[in-house]
Amino acid sequence: DNKMIFNIKTEKLGYEIAILDLNDDSYNIIDINKGENSSYASLWENSYIIDNEKLYFVANDGEHGEELFSLDLNTQEVKILADINKGPLGSYPHLLKSFADKIYFIAQDEQYGMEARVLKEDKLELLQEINPGQASSYPNDIVVLGETILIFGQDKDYNQKIWKIGTILNSLEVK
């Protein structure tokens, strides 16, 4: 649609997201953390994705900590998709990937630790709990190969493994 999305810092709003319309050179700043406090909206590699006319990104609205948000690129409506780690600490979503109308990413909460999540039609689910309970699997990548999703993470003994949703594919010796 001839739009450019970027981070901007202003004296009155702090660090936020801006949308530049290249058709008429107009722009709009999206103030996620209202007022002069910054949302630090992340538009860095693996911290945002555009899917179906929506920008999915990580930001801090001042109430929930760093969480996953969406921005409708047509209406410019912003909403938090879930307060994954309840309260002001945030879940630090990262490694966002899009596949088959779903958004896959890694996030942390007090119940499951750092694990893979999936978002479909604004419904959030744990993709797979690799290490039961609060013990994190510390996934370090999500890879989409055709119609297969692979998660690279650690088992309970800190061995690096590859998970194909629901099964362990291979153990990797980490030295």
PDB file of C-alpha atoms in Angstrom:
ATOM      1  CA  ASP A   1       0.000   0.000   0.000  1.00  0.00           C
ATOM      2  CA  ASN A   2       2.988   2.312  -0.372  1.00  0.00           C
ATOM      3  CA  LYS A   3       3.462   2.674   3.370  1.00  0.00           C
ATOM      4  CA  MET A   4       6.639   2.626   5.371  1.00  0.00           C
ATOM      5  CA  ILE A   5       6.659   1.574   9.040  1.00  0.00           C
ATOM      6  CA  PHE A   6       9.529   2.638  11.274  1.00  0.00           C
ATOM      7  CA  ASN A   7      10.544   3.546  14.820  1.00  0.00           C
ATOM      8  CA  ILE A   8      10.637   7.199  15.724  1.00  0.00           C
ATOM      9  CA  LYS A   9      11.622   9.169  18.814  1.00  0.00           C
ATOM     10  CA  THR A  10       9.913  12.420  19.633  1.00  0.00           C
ATOM     11  CA  GLU A  11      10.257  14.700  22.617  1.00  0.00           C
ATOM     12  CA  LYS A  12       6.558  14.400  23.487  1.00  0.00           C
ATOM     13  CA  LEU A  13       5.993  10.662  22.841  1.00  0.00           C
ATOM     14  CA  GLY A  14       9.360   8.963  23.293  1.00  0.00           C
ATOM     15  CA  TYR A  15      10.157   5.908  21.086  1.00  0.00           C
ATOM     16  CA  GLU A  16       7.074   4.750  19.167  1.00  0.00           C
ATOM     17  CA  ILE A  17       5.999   3.455  15.734  1.00  0.00           C
ATOM     18  CA  ALA A  18       5.338   5.748  12.796  1.00  0.00           C
ATOM     19  CA  ILE A  19       3.589   5.023   9.501  1.00  0.00           C
ATOM     20  CA  LEU A  20       4.578   7.086   6.476  1.00  0.00           C
ATOM     21  CA  ASP A  21       2.188   7.120   3.522  1.00  0.00           C
ATOM     22  CA  LEU A  22       4.404   7.483   0.461  1.00  0.00           C
ATOM     23  CA  ASN A  23       1.438   8.512  -1.697  1.00  0.00           C
ATOM     24  CA  ASP A  24       0.956  11.864   0.032  1.00  0.00           C
ATOM     25  CA  ASP A  25       3.977  12.052   2.396  1.00  0.00           C
ATOM     26  CA  SER A  26       1.701  12.130   5.444  1.00  0.00           C
ATOM     27  CA  TYR A  27       2.614  10.205   8.567  1.00  0.00           C
ATOM     28  CA  ASN A  28       1.012   9.108  11.785  1.00  0.00           C
ATOM     29  CA  ILE A  29       2.728   8.260  15.057  1.00  0.00           C
ATOM     30  CA  ILE A  30       1.178   5.376  16.988  1.00  0.00           C
ATOM     31  CA  ASP A  31       1.447   6.207  20.705  1.00  0.00           C
ATOM     32  CA  ILE A  32       1.340   2.799  22.434  1.00  0.00           C
ATOM     33  CA  ASN A  33       2.655   3.853  25.850  1.00  0.00           C
ATOM     34  CA  LYS A  34       0.518   6.980  26.155  1.00  0.00           C
ATOM     35  CA  GLY A  35       2.291  10.246  26.833  1.00  0.00           C
ATOM     36  CA  GLU A  36       6.016  10.877  26.862  1.00  0.00           C
ATOM     37  CA  ASN A  37       6.973   7.374  28.054  1.00  0.00           C
ATOM     38  CA  SER A  38       8.368   5.157  25.300  1.00  0.00           C
ATOM     39  CA  SER A  39       6.829   1.852  24.232  1.00  0.00           C
ATOM     40  CA  TYR A  40      10.124   0.778  22.684  1.00  0.00           C
ATOM     41  CA  ALA A  41       8.107  -0.936  19.960  1.00  0.00           C
ATOM     42  CA  SER A  42      10.443  -3.438  18.328  1.00  0.00           C
ATOM     43  CA  LEU A  43      10.854  -3.350  14.585  1.00  0.00           C
ATOM     44  CA  TRP A  44      14.088  -5.317  14.581  1.00  0.00           C
ATOM     45  CA  GLU A  45      14.661  -8.615  12.828  1.00  0.00           C
ATOM     46  CA  ASN A  46      12.581 -11.458  14.327  1.00  0.00           C
ATOM     47  CA  SER A  47      10.656  -9.098  16.619  1.00  0.00           C
ATOM     48  CA  TYR A  48       7.905  -8.155  14.181  1.00  0.00           C
ATOM     49  CA  ILE A  49       6.003  -9.642  11.274  1.00  0.00           C
ATOM     50  CA  ILE A  50       3.399  -8.391   8.810  1.00  0.00           C
ATOM     51  CA  ASP A  51       0.583 -10.840   8.069  1.00  0.00           C
ATOM     52  CA  ASN A  52      -2.877 -10.224   6.571  1.00  0.00           C
ATOM     53  CA  GLU A  53      -2.656  -6.417   6.718  1.00  0.00           C
ATOM     54  CA  LYS A  54      -1.572  -6.497  10.375  1.00  0.00           C
ATOM     55  CA  LEU A  55       1.750  -5.673  11.953  1.00  0.00           C
ATOM     56  CA  TYR A  56       2.578  -7.973  14.888  1.00  0.00           C
ATOM     57  CA  PHE A  57       5.274  -6.536  17.124  1.00  0.00           C
ATOM     58  CA  VAL A  58       6.624  -6.329  20.653  1.00  0.00           C
ATOM     59  CA  ALA A  59       6.054  -3.223  22.777  1.00  0.00           C
ATOM     60  CA  ASN A  60       5.561  -2.012  26.333  1.00  0.00           C
ATOM     61  CA  ASP A  61       2.352  -0.096  26.982  1.00  0.00           C
ATOM     62  CA  GLY A  62       3.444   0.877  30.505  1.00  0.00           C
ATOM     63  CA  GLU A  63       1.004  -1.537  32.131  1.00  0.00           C
ATOM     64  CA  HIS A  64       1.859  -5.036  30.849  1.00  0.00           C
ATOM     65  CA  GLY A  65       5.593  -4.956  30.178  1.00  0.00           C
ATOM     66  CA  GLU A  66       6.928  -6.190  26.823  1.00  0.00           C
ATOM     67  CA  GLU A  67       4.120  -8.150  25.174  1.00  0.00           C
ATOM     68  CA  LEU A  68       2.799  -8.976  21.705  1.00  0.00           C
ATOM     69  CA  PHE A  69       0.690  -6.286  20.016  1.00  0.00           C
ATOM     70  CA  SER A  70      -1.015  -5.938  16.660  1.00  0.00           C
ATOM     71  CA  LEU A  71      -1.504  -2.873  14.507  1.00  0.00           C
ATOM     72  CA  ASP A  72      -4.180  -2.972  11.820  1.00  0.00           C
ATOM     73  CA  LEU A  73      -2.461  -1.279   8.892  1.00  0.00           C
ATOM     74  CA  ASN A  74      -5.772  -0.044   7.456  1.00  0.00           C
ATOM     75  CA  THR A  75      -7.468   1.391  10.547  1.00  0.00           C
ATOM     76  CA  GLN A  76      -4.233   1.946  12.547  1.00  0.00           C
ATOM     77  CA  GLU A  77      -5.928   0.381  15.576  1.00  0.00           C
ATOM     78  CA  VAL A  78      -3.440  -1.061  18.090  1.00  0.00           C
ATOM     79  CA  LYS A  79      -4.247  -3.782  20.583  1.00  0.00           C
ATOM     80  CA  ILE A  80      -2.383  -5.995  22.990  1.00  0.00           C
ATOM     81  CA  LEU A  81      -2.963  -9.594  21.970  1.00  0.00           C
ATOM     82  CA  ALA A  82      -2.325 -11.165  25.360  1.00  0.00           C
ATOM     83  CA  ASP A  83      -0.781 -10.389  28.706  1.00  0.00           C
ATOM     84  CA  ILE A  84       1.222 -13.636  28.601  1.00  0.00           C
ATOM     85  CA  ASN A  85       3.263 -12.940  31.724  1.00  0.00           C
ATOM     86  CA  LYS A  86       0.559 -11.305  33.835  1.00  0.00           C
ATOM     87  CA  GLY A  87       1.410  -7.932  35.278  1.00  0.00           C
ATOM     88  CA  PRO A  88       4.106  -5.366  34.509  1.00  0.00           C
ATOM     89  CA  LEU A  89       7.086  -7.701  33.899  1.00  0.00           C
ATOM     90  CA  GLY A  90       6.292  -8.748  30.327  1.00  0.00           C
ATOM     91  CA  SER A  91       6.869 -11.993  28.431  1.00  0.00           C
ATOM     92  CA  TYR A  92       9.521 -10.716  25.988  1.00  0.00           C
ATOM     93  CA  PRO A  93       8.111 -12.249  22.782  1.00  0.00           C
ATOM     94  CA  HIS A  94      10.685 -12.827  20.037  1.00  0.00           C
ATOM     95  CA  LEU A  95      11.479 -14.947  16.966  1.00  0.00           C
ATOM     96  CA  LEU A  96       8.133 -14.169  15.336  1.00  0.00           C
ATOM     97  CA  LYS A  97       7.300 -16.350  12.315  1.00  0.00           C
ATOM     98  CA  SER A  98       4.182 -16.532  10.157  1.00  0.00           C
ATOM     99  CA  PHE A  99       2.840 -19.755   8.674  1.00  0.00           C
ATOM    100  CA  ALA A 100      -0.641 -20.894   7.561  1.00  0.00           C
ATOM    101  CA  ASP A 101      -2.483 -17.915   9.119  1.00  0.00           C
ATOM    102  CA  LYS A 102      -0.734 -18.424  12.448  1.00  0.00           C
ATOM    103  CA  ILE A 103       1.963 -16.453  14.226  1.00  0.00           C
ATOM    104  CA  TYR A 104       4.605 -18.543  16.006  1.00  0.00           C
ATOM    105  CA  PHE A 105       6.924 -17.013  18.596  1.00  0.00           C
ATOM    106  CA  ILE A 106       8.843 -17.552  21.825  1.00  0.00           C
ATOM    107  CA  ALA A 107       7.677 -15.951  25.087  1.00  0.00           C
ATOM    108  CA  GLN A 108       8.109 -16.366  28.824  1.00  0.00           C
ATOM    109  CA  ASP A 109       5.664 -16.646  31.699  1.00  0.00           C
ATOM    110  CA  GLU A 110       5.755 -17.865  35.299  1.00  0.00           C
ATOM    111  CA  GLN A 111       3.788 -21.062  34.573  1.00  0.00           C
ATOM    112  CA  TYR A 112       5.769 -22.487  31.608  1.00  0.00           C
ATOM    113  CA  GLY A 113       8.984 -20.469  31.480  1.00  0.00           C
ATOM    114  CA  MET A 114      10.433 -19.621  28.041  1.00  0.00           C
ATOM    115  CA  GLU A 115       8.544 -21.743  25.486  1.00  0.00           C
ATOM    116  CA  ALA A 116       7.075 -21.576  21.962  1.00  0.00           C
ATOM    117  CA  ARG A 117       3.583 -20.088  21.501  1.00  0.00           C
ATOM    118  CA  VAL A 118       1.148 -19.849  18.614  1.00  0.00           C
ATOM    119  CA  LEU A 119      -1.464 -17.204  17.823  1.00  0.00           C
ATOM    120  CA  LYS A 120      -4.362 -17.929  15.485  1.00  0.00           C
ATOM    121  CA  GLU A 121      -7.245 -15.497  15.020  1.00  0.00           C
ATOM    122  CA  ASP A 122      -6.292 -13.650  18.224  1.00  0.00           C
ATOM    123  CA  LYS A 123      -6.332 -16.904  20.251  1.00  0.00           C
ATOM    124  CA  LEU A 124      -3.049 -17.609  22.024  1.00  0.00           C
ATOM    125  CA  GLU A 125      -1.860 -21.113  22.930  1.00  0.00           C
ATOM    126  CA  LEU A 126       1.266 -22.790  24.173  1.00  0.00           C
ATOM    127  CA  LEU A 127       2.653 -24.542  21.099  1.00  0.00           C
ATOM    128  CA  GLN A 128       4.452 -27.287  22.982  1.00  0.00           C
ATOM    129  CA  GLU A 129       5.720 -27.466  26.544  1.00  0.00           C
ATOM    130  CA  ILE A 130       9.166 -28.960  26.059  1.00  0.00           C
ATOM    131  CA  ASN A 131      10.273 -28.735  29.685  1.00  0.00           C
ATOM    132  CA  PRO A 132       7.335 -29.271  32.065  1.00  0.00           C
ATOM    133  CA  GLY A 133       6.577 -26.581  34.637  1.00  0.00           C
ATOM    134  CA  GLN A 134       8.656 -23.448  35.033  1.00  0.00           C
ATOM    135  CA  ALA A 135      11.803 -25.050  33.593  1.00  0.00           C
ATOM    136  CA  SER A 136      12.357 -23.285  30.283  1.00  0.00           C
ATOM    137  CA  SER A 137      13.473 -24.991  27.087  1.00  0.00           C
ATOM    138  CA  TYR A 138      15.067 -21.705  25.954  1.00  0.00           C
ATOM    139  CA  PRO A 139      14.077 -22.142  22.304  1.00  0.00           C
ATOM    140  CA  ASN A 140      16.612 -20.365  20.123  1.00  0.00           C
ATOM    141  CA  ASP A 141      14.858 -20.725  16.786  1.00  0.00           C
ATOM    142  CA  ILE A 142      11.601 -21.595  15.090  1.00  0.00           C
ATOM    143  CA  VAL A 143      12.012 -22.814  11.520  1.00  0.00           C
ATOM    144  CA  VAL A 144       9.254 -23.245   8.954  1.00  0.00           C
ATOM    145  CA  LEU A 145      10.067 -25.866   6.305  1.00  0.00           C
ATOM    146  CA  GLY A 146       7.183 -26.353   3.918  1.00  0.00           C
ATOM    147  CA  GLU A 147       4.354 -27.437   6.199  1.00  0.00           C
ATOM    148  CA  THR A 148       6.628 -28.452   9.066  1.00  0.00           C
ATOM    149  CA  ILE A 149       7.447 -26.377  12.151  1.00  0.00           C
ATOM    150  CA  LEU A 150      10.741 -27.090  13.924  1.00  0.00           C
ATOM    151  CA  ILE A 151      11.706 -25.726  17.351  1.00  0.00           C
ATOM    152  CA  PHE A 152      15.331 -25.695  18.477  1.00  0.00           C
ATOM    153  CA  GLY A 153      15.620 -25.796  22.277  1.00  0.00           C
ATOM    154  CA  GLN A 154      16.909 -27.549  25.386  1.00  0.00           C
ATOM    155  CA  ASP A 155      15.506 -30.561  27.181  1.00  0.00           C
ATOM    156  CA  LYS A 156      15.449 -30.844  31.000  1.00  0.00           C
ATOM    157  CA  ASP A 157      19.115 -31.955  30.973  1.00  0.00           C
ATOM    158  CA  TYR A 158      20.174 -28.901  28.895  1.00  0.00           C
ATOM    159  CA  ASN A 159      20.743 -30.995  25.760  1.00  0.00           C
ATOM    160  CA  GLN A 160      20.088 -29.082  22.559  1.00  0.00           C
ATOM    161  CA  LYS A 161      17.342 -30.819  20.559  1.00  0.00           C
ATOM    162  CA  ILE A 162      15.123 -30.236  17.575  1.00  0.00           C
ATOM    163  CA  TRP A 163      11.387 -30.659  18.060  1.00  0.00           C
ATOM    164  CA  LYS A 164       8.997 -31.246  15.189  1.00  0.00           C
ATOM    165  CA  ILE A 165       5.708 -30.265  16.790  1.00  0.00           C
ATOM    166  CA  GLY A 166       4.862 -33.198  19.046  1.00  0.00           C
ATOM    167  CA  THR A 167       8.031 -35.290  18.512  1.00  0.00           C
ATOM    168  CA  ILE A 168      11.788 -35.109  19.094  1.00  0.00           C
ATOM    169  CA  LEU A 169      13.603 -35.342  15.756  1.00  0.00           C
ATOM    170  CA  ASN A 170      17.219 -35.406  16.746  1.00  0.00           C
ATOM    171  CA  SER A 171      19.579 -34.790  19.643  1.00  0.00           C
ATOM    172  CA  LEU A 172      22.486 -32.485  18.990  1.00  0.00           C
ATOM    173  CA  GLU A 173      25.648 -32.939  20.984  1.00  0.00           C
ATOM    174  CA  VAL A 174      26.623 -29.603  22.498  1.00  0.00           C
ATOM    175  CA  LYS A 175      30.293 -29.302  23.497  1.00  0.00           C
TER     176      LYS A 175
END
